[in-house]
Coordinates of C-alpha atoms in Angstrom, one line a residue:
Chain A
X176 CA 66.1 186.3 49.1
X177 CA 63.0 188.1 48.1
X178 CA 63.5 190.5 51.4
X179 CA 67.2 191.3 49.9
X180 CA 66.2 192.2 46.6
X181 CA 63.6 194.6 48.5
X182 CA 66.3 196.2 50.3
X183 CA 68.4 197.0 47.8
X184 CA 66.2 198.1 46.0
X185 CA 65.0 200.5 48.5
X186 CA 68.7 201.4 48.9
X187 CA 69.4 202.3 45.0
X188 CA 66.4 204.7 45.0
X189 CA 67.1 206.3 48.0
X190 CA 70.9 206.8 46.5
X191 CA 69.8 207.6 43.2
X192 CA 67.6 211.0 44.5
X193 CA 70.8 212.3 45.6
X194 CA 73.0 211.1 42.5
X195 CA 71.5 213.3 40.2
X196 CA 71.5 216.2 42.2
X197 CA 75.8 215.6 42.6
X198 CA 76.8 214.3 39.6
X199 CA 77.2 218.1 37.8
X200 CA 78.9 220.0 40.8
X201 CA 81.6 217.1 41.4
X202 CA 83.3 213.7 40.2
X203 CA 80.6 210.8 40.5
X204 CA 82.8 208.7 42.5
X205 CA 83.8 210.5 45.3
X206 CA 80.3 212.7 46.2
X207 CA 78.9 208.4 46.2
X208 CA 81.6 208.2 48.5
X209 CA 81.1 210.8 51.1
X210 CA 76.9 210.3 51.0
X211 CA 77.3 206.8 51.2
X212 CA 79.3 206.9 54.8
X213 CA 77.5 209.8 56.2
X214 CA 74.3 207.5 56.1
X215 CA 76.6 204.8 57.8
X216 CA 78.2 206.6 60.4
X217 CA 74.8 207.6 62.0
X218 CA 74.0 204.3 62.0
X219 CA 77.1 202.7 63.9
X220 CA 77.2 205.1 66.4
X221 CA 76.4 203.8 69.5
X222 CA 76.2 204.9 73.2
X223 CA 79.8 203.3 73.4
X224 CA 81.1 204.5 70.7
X225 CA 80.6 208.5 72.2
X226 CA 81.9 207.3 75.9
X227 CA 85.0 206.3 74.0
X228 CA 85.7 209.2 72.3
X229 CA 84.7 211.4 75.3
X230 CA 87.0 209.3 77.2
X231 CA 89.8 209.8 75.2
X232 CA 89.6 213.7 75.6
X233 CA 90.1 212.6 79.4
X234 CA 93.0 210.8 79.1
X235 CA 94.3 213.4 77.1
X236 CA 93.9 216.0 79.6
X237 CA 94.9 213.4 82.1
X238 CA 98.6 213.0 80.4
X239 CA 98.9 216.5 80.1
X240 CA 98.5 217.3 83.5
X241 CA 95.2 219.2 84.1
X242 CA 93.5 216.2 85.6
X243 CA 94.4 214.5 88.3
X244 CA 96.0 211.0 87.2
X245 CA 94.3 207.9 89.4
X246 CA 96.5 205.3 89.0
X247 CA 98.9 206.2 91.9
X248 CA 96.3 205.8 94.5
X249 CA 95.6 202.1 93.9
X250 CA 98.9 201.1 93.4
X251 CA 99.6 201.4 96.8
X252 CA 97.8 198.4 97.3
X253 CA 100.6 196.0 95.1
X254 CA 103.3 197.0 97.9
X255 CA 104.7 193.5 99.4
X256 CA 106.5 194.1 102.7
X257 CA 109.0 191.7 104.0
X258 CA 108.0 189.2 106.6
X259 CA 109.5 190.5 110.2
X260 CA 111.5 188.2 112.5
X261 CA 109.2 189.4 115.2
X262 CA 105.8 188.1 113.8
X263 CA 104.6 191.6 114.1
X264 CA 104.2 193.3 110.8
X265 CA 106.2 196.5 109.8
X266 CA 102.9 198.6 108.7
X267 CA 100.1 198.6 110.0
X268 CA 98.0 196.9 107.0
X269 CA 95.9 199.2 105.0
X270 CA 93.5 199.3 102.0
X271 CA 93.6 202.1 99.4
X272 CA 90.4 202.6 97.7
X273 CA 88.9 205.1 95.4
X274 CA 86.2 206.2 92.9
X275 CA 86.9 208.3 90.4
X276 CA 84.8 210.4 87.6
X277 CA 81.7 210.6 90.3
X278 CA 79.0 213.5 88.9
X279 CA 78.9 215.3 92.6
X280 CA 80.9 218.7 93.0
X281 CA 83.8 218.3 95.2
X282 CA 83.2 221.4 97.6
X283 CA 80.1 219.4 98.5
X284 CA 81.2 215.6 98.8
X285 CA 84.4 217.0 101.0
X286 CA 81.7 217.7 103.9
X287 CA 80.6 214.2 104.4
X288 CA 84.6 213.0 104.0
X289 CA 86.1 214.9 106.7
X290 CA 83.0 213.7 109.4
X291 CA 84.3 210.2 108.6
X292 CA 88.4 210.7 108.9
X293 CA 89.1 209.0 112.4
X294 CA 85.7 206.7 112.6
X295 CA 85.2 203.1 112.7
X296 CA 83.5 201.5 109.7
X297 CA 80.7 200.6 111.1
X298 CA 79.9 204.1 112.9
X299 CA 80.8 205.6 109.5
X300 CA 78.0 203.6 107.9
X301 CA 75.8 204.4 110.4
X302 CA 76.1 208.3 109.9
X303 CA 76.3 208.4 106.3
X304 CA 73.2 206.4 105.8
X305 CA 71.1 208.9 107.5
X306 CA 73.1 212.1 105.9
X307 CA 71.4 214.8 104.3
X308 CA 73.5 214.5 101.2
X309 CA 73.3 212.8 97.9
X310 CA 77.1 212.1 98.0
X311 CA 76.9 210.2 101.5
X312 CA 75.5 207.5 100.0
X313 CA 78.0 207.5 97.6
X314 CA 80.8 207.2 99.9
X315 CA 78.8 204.1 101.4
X316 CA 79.1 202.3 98.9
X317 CA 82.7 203.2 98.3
X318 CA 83.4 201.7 101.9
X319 CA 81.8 198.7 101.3
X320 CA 83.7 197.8 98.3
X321 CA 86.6 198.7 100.0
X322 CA 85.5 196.7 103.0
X323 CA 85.1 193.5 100.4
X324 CA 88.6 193.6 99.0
X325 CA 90.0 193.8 102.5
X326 CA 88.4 191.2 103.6
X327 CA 89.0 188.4 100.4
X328 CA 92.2 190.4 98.9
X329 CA 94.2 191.6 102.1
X330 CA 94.0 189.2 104.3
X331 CA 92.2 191.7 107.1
X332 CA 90.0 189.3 109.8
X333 CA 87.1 190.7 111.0
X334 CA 85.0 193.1 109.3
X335 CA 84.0 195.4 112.0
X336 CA 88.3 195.5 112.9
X337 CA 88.8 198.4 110.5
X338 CA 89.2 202.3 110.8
X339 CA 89.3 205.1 108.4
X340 CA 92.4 207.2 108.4
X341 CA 92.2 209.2 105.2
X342 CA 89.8 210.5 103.1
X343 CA 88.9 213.2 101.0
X344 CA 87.5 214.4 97.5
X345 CA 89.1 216.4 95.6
X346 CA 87.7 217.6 91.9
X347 CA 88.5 216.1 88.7
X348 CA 87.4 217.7 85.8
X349 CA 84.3 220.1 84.3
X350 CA 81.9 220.5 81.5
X351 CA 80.6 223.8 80.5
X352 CA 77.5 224.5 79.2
X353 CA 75.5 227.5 78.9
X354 CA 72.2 229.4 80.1
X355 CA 70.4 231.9 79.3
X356 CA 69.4 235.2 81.4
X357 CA 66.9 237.7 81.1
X358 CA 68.1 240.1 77.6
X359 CA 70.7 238.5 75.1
X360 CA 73.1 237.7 78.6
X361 CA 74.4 234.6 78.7
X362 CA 75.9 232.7 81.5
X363 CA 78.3 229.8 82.4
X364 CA 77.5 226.9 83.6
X365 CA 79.8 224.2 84.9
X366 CA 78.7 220.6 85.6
X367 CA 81.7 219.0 87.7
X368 CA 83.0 215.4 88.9
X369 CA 84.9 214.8 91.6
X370 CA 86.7 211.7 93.1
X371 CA 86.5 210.4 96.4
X372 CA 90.0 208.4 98.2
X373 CA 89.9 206.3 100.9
X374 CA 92.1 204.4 103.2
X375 CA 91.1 201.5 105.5
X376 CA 93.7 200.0 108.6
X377 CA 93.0 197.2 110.5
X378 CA 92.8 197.9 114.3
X379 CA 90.6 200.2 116.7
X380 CA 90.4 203.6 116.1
X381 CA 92.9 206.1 117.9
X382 CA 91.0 207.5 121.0
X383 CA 92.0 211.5 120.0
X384 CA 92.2 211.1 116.3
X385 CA 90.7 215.1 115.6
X386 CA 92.7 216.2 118.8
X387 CA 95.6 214.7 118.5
X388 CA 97.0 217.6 116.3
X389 CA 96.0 220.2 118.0
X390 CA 98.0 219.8 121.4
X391 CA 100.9 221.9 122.1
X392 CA 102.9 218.7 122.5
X393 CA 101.7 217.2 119.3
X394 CA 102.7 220.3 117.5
X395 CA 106.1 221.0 119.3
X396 CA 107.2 216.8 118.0
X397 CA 106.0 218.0 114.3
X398 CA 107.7 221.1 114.2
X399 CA 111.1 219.1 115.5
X400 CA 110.9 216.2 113.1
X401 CA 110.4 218.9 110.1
X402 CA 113.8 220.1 111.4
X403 CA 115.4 216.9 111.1
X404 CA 114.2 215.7 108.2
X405 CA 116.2 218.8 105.8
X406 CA 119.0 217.8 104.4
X407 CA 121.7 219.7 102.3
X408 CA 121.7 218.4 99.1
X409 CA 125.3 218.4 96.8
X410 CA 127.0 218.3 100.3
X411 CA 130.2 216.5 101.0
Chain B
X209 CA 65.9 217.9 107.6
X210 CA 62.2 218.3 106.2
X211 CA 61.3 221.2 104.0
X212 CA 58.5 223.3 105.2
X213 CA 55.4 221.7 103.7
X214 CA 53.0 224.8 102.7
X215 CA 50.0 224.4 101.0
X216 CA 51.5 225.1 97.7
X217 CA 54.3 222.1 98.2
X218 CA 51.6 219.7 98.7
X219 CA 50.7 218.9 95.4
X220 CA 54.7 217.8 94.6
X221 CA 54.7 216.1 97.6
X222 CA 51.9 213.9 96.4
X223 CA 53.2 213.1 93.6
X224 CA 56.1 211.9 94.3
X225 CA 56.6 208.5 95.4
X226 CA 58.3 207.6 98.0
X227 CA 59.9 204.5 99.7
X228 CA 60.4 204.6 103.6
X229 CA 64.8 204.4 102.5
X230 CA 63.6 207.6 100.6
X231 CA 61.5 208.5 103.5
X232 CA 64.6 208.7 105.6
X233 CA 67.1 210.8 103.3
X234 CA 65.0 213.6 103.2
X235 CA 66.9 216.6 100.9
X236 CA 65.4 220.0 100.6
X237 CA 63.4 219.1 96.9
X238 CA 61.6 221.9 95.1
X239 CA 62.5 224.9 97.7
X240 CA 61.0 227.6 94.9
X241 CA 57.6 229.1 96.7
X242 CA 56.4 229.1 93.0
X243 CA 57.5 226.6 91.0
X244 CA 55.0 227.8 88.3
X245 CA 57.7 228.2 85.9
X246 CA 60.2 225.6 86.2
X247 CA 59.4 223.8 83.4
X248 CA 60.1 226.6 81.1
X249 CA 63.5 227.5 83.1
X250 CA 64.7 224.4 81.7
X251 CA 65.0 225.6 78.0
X252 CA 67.5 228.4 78.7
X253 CA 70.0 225.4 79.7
X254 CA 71.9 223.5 77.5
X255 CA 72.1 219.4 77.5
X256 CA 75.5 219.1 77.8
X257 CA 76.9 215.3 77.3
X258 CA 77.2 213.9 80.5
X259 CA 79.0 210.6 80.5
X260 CA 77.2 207.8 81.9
X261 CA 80.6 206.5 84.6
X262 CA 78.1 205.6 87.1
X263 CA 76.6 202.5 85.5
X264 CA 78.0 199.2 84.6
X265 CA 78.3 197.4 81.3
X266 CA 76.2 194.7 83.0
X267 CA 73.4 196.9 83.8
X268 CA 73.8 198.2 80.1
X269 CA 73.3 194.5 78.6
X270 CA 70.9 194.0 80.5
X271 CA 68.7 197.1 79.0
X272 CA 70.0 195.5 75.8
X273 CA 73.2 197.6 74.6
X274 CA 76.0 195.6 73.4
X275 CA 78.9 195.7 75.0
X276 CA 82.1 197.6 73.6
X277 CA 84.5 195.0 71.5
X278 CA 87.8 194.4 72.1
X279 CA 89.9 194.1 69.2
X280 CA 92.7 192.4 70.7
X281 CA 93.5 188.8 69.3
X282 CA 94.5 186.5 72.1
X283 CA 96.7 183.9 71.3
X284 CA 96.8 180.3 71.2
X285 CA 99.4 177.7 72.9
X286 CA 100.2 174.8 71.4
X287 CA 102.9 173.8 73.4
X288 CA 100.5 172.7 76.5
X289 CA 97.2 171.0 77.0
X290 CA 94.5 172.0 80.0
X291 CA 93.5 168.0 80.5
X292 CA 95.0 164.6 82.0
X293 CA 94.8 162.7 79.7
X294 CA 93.3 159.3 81.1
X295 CA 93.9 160.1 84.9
X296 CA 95.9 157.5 87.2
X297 CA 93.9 156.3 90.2
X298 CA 95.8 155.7 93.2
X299 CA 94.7 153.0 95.4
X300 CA 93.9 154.2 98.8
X301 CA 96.3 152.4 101.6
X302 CA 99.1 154.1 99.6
X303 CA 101.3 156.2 102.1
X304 CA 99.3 155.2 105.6
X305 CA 100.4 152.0 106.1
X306 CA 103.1 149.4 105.1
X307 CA 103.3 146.8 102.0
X308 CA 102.6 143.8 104.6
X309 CA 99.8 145.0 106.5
X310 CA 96.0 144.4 106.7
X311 CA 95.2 148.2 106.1
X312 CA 97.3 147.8 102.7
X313 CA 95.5 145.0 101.4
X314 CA 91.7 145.9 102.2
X315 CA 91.9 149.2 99.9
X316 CA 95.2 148.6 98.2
X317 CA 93.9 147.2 94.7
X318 CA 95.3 149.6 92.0
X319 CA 92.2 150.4 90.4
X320 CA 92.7 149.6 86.4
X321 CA 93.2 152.7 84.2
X322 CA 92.2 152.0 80.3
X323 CA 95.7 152.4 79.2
X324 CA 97.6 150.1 81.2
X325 CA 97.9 147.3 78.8
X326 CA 98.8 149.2 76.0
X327 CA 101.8 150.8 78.0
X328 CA 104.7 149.6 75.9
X329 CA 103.2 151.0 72.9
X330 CA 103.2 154.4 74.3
X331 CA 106.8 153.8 75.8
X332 CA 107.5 153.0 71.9
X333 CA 106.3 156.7 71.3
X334 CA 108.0 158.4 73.0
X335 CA 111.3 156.9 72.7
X336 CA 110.9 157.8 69.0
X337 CA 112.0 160.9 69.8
X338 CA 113.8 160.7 73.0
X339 CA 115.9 157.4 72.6
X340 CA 117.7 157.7 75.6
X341 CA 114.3 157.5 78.3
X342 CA 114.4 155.0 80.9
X343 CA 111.9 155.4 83.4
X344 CA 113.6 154.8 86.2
X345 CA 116.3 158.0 85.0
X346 CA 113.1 159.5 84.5
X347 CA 111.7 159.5 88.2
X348 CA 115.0 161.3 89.5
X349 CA 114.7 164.0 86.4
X350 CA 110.9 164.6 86.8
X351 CA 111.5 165.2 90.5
X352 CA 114.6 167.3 90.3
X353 CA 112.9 169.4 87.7
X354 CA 109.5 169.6 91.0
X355 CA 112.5 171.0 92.9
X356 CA 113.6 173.5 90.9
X357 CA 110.0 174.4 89.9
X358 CA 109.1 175.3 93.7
X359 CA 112.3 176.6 95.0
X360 CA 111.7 179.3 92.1
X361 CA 108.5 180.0 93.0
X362 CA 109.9 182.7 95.4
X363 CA 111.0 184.9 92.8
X364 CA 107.9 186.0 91.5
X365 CA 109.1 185.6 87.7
X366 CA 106.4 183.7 85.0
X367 CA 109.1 183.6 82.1
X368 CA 111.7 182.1 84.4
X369 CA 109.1 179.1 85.6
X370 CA 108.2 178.2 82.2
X371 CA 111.2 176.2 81.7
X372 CA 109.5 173.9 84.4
X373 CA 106.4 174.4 84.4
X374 CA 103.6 174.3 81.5
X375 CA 101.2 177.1 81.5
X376 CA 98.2 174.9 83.4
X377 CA 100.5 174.5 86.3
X378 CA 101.7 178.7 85.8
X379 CA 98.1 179.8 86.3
X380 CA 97.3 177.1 89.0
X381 CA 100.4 178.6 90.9
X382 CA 101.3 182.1 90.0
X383 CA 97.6 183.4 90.5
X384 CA 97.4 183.4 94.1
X385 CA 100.5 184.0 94.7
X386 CA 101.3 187.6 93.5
X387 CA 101.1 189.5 96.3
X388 CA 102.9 187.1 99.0
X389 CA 106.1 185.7 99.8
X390 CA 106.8 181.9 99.8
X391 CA 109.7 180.3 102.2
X392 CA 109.7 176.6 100.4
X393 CA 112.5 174.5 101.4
X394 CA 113.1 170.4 100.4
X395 CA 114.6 168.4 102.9
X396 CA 114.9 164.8 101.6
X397 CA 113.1 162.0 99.7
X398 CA 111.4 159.7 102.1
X399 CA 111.1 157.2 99.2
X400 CA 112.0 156.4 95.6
X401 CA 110.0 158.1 93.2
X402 CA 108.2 155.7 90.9
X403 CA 106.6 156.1 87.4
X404 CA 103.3 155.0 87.9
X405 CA 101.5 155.7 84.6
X406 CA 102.3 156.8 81.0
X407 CA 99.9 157.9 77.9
X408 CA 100.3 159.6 74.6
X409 CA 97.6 161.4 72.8
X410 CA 97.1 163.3 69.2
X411 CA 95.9 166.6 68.8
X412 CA 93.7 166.7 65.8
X413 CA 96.5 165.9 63.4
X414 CA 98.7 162.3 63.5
X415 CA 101.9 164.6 64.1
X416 CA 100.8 166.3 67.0
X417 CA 102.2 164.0 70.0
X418 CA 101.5 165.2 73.7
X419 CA 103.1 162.6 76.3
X420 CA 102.1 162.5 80.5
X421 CA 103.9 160.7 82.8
X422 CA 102.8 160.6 86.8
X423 CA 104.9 160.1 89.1
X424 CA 104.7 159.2 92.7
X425 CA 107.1 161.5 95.3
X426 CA 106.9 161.0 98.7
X427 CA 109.0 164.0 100.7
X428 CA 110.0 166.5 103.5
X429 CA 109.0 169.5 102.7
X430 CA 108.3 173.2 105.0
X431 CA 106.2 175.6 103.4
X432 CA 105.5 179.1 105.0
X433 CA 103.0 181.6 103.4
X434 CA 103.1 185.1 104.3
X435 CA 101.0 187.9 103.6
X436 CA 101.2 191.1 101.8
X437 CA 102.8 193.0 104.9
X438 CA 104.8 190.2 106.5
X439 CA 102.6 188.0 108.5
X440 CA 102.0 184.3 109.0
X441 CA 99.3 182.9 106.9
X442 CA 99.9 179.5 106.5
X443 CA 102.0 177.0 107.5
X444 CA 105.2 177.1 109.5
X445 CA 109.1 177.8 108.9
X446 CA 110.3 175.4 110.9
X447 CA 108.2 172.6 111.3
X448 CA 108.8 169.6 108.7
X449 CA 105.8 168.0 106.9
X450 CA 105.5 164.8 104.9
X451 CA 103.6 164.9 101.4
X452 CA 102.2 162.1 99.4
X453 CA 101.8 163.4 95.7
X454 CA 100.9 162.1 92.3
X455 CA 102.7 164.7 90.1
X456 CA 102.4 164.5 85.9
X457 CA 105.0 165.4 83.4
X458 CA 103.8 166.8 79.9
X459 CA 105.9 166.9 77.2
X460 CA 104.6 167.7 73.5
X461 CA 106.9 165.1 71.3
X462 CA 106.7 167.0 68.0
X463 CA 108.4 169.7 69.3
X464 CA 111.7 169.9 68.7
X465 CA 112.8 172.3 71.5
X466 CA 109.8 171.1 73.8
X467 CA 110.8 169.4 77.8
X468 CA 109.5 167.6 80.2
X469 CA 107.7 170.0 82.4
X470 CA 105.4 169.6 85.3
X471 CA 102.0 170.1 84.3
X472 CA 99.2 169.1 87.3
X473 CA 98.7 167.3 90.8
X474 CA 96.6 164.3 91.4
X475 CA 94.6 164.7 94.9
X476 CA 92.9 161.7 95.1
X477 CA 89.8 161.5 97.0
X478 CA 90.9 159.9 100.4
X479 CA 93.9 162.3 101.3
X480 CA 94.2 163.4 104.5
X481 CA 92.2 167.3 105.0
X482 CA 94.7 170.2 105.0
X483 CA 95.8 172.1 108.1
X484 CA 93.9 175.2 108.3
X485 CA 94.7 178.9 107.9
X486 CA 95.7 180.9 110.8
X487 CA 93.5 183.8 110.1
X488 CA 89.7 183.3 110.7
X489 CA 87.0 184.1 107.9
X490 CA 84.0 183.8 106.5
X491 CA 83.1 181.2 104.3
X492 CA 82.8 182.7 100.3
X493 CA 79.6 181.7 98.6
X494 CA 79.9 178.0 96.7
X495 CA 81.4 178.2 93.0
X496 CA 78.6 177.9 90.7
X497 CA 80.2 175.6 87.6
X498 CA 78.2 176.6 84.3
X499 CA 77.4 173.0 83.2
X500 CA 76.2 174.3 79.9
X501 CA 79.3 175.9 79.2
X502 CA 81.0 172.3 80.1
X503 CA 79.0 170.3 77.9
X504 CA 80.1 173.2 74.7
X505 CA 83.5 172.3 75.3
X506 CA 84.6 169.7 73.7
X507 CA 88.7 168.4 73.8
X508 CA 90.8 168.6 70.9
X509 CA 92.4 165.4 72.2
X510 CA 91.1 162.2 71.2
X511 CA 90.0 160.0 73.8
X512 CA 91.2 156.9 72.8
X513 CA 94.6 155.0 71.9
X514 CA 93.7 154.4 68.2
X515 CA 96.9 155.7 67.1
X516 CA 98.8 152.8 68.6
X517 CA 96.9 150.4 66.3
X518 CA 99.0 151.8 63.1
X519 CA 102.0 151.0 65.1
X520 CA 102.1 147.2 64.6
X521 CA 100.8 147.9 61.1
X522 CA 103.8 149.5 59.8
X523 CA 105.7 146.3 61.9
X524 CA 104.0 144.1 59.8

């Protein structure tokens, strides 16, 4: 009790410095007002408290369109297909995974990406552990998580069994800031995120996955299924 | 990829740290030839406020930050418990052999539950408020409504199965179940379902009347589990199974639009192991029960049948 008295003691003379100087210039009760929760605010603040209002400016900018919106990618993984007469399933499974808001520019993190597209997991591990780049190790760790929820959400078997089929960054959103040059010039400065998609299907990797687009026969088959697939819309 | 160590590098070199996984990623640190200047180069920048995405909330209460509150209000449901109250024990010849045989009698000595002989008094209960319950009616209705309960299960729909199903059983059921199909088919009743047990418990207040009732339901059944893109996980579609199962009703009395619903499963100690699943994996790391966290909850449901004891005082 003795403490409590102490503090508010120490509270009223801190207040009453500043009441003397406000009471001419405005109404007593409201300048009280305004001191009192500027005092507060800087003490409630918190680390959280300026992620979530940074974060709202995201999903602002997210709704509007400027950012990329990351919910589509992992919804692919709620698809249920419909068990086959057969036994053998209609897709071959897959895993969708992703990271997103990763501080790495994309033009950078897309270099490590395309060296994995066509790997097994495994060999893909292998090679990015010993990569030269900070966002390697990044897309490690993505593949392990994604190699995790395969294994306990997905129903996949073995945890070698998998190849990657897709993956790539792409670039999110930027902060500017400012430097300075050599006479009053002043420069931009962008610090940029990035986000990295993956997809995971169970199996051994196809034999010619880089080549196989690049025969003449390959190309001929894609050129004729582009064909077919136009259709006249508001036809009879 | 090593950067060319000069004799101006080494100094950096030394200072820094680092481990032989560092060792390995090498990346091209401090290429300037004079970094004589690089601490004042970092004053023309600005700190911009970089969000911190990376790390977790976990690594964050750790360091000692709070973690952000959530101002949503989760309810509270009355209308089911979480607990058996006073569970049945089934004796253990039940379903291997028959009445008349050695096997029977050796383990077949119903163990005795601390209700038992206070069984009419709870049958006085609960036909307070439903006059018309005969147990033997009773055993039919309870395992029509485990019928309907399972056969809906396909369907993927909560709000539908909550006319049969009390939220216990929902999140026992539904959780694992999201992203598969279910083929469930009855066949037939091998044997006449039996009520085995019954018990009636307050909740805090005298008015507050939960009632269990297990049955016994000994069936055909086929189950077939298939995964999210069509393939067999467990079970069969065609082969026939028979189940032994100890199956309890819940019904919360002082409710007037409240049903008999099937709230939990007995699996007694001695029943046979299940068949396994068709997929191989590894096995997932033991589940870690917090005992302290047991011992801080604490029932709202009394543990004994003192409410029965007014009974024959307001006879008197």
């Amino acid at each position: 009790m003795f403490n409590n008295l102490i503090k508010s003691l120490n509270f009223l003379s801190h207040n009453i410095y500043h009441i003397n100087r406000s009471i001419p210039t405005g109404l007593f009760h409201t300048n009280l007002a305004s001191f009192v929760n500027k005092q507060d605010k800087s003490l409630e603040e918190d680390d959280f408290d300026l992620q979530r209002k940074e974060s709202a400016k995201i999903k602002n900018l997210e709704r509007l369109g400027s950012i990329k919106s990351h919910i589509s990618w992992p919804q692919y993984n709620r698809i249920i297909y419909p068990p086959t007469e057969d036994g053998k399933p209609i897709r071959n499974p897959f895993v969708h995974h992703m990271r997103h808001f990763v501080k790495y520019p994309a033009k950078k993190m897309w270099y490590p990406a395309l060296m994995i597209r066509g790997m097994s997991i495994d060999e893909a591990i292998k090679q990015l552990s010993f990569h030269r780049l900070k966002g390697a190790h990044i897309i490690k760790e993505v593949l392990l998580e994604a190699q995790d929820l395969a294994l306990k959400q997905h129903n996949f078997e073995f945890k070698s069994n998998m190849w990657i089929s897709y993956s790539t960054a792409v670039d999110s959103f930027r902060v500017k800031g400012v430097r300075k040059h050599r006479a009053m010039r002043l420069g931009m400065v962008e610090y940029k995120y990035c986000t990295y998609y993956v997809r995971l299907e169970e199996g051994v990797p196809p034999p010619n996955y880089h080549l196989e687009a690049e025969t003449y026969e390959a190309r001929a088959k894609e050129y004729i299924e582009k064909l077919r697939k136009r259709s006249i819309y508001l036809s009879i | 990829m090593l950067s060319i160590i000069n004799k101006r590098n080494i100094f950096l070199h030394q200072k820094l740290v680092k481990s032989l996984f560092e060792q390995t990623v090498t990346r091209t640190l401090a290429t300037h030839w004079d970094p004589k200047f690089r601490r004042l180069r970092k004053n023309k920048f600005t700190e911009p406020t970089l969000l911190d995405f990376d790390s977790n909330t976990k690594e964050k209460v750790k360091r000692g930050i709070e973690p952000p509150t959530s101002f949503i209000y989760k309810p509270i449901n009355i209308t089911s418990s979480k607990e058996i109250f006073d569970p049945y024990i089934p004796p253990e010849g039940d379903g291997k052999a028959s009445l008349f045989s050695k096997e029977f009698a050796k383990g077949a000595v119903e163990k005795i539950t601390k209700s038992t002989s206070k069984k009419f008094k709870h049958l006085r209960l609960i036909k307070k408020s439903d006059s018309n319950f005969d147990e033997n009616l009773f055993a039919e209705t309870a395992q029509q409504i485990y019928i309907d309960a399972h056969s809906i299960l396909s369907k993927r729909d909560p709000e539908e199965m909550l006319n049969f199903v009390t939220e216990n059983a929902l999140m026992k059921m539904y959780h694992n179940m999201k992203f598969k199909t279910i083929r469930w088919k009855w066949i037939e009743s091998l044997e006449e379902p039996v009520v085995k047990h019954l018990v009636t418990r307050e909740m805090m207040v005298k008015t507050d009347l939960y009632a269990q009732v297990t049955v016994r339901i000994h069936s055909k059944q086929i189950l077939a589990v298939y995964d999210r893109f069509g393939r067999l996980a467990f079970g069969s579609d065609t082969l026939p199974k028979d189940v032994l199962e100890y199956v309890v009703f819940e019904k919360h009395l002082s409710d007037p639009y409240g049903s008999w619903r099937l709230h939990d499963k007995i699996i007694p100690s001695w029943s046979p192991a299940k068949t396994p699943v068709i997929r191989s994996f590894a096995l997932p790391e033991p589940y870690k029960t917090d005992d302290e966290l047991e011992k801080r909850i604490v029932s709202k449901f009394k543990g004994d049948d003192s409410h029965l004891e007014k009974i024959q005082e307001e006879k008197s």
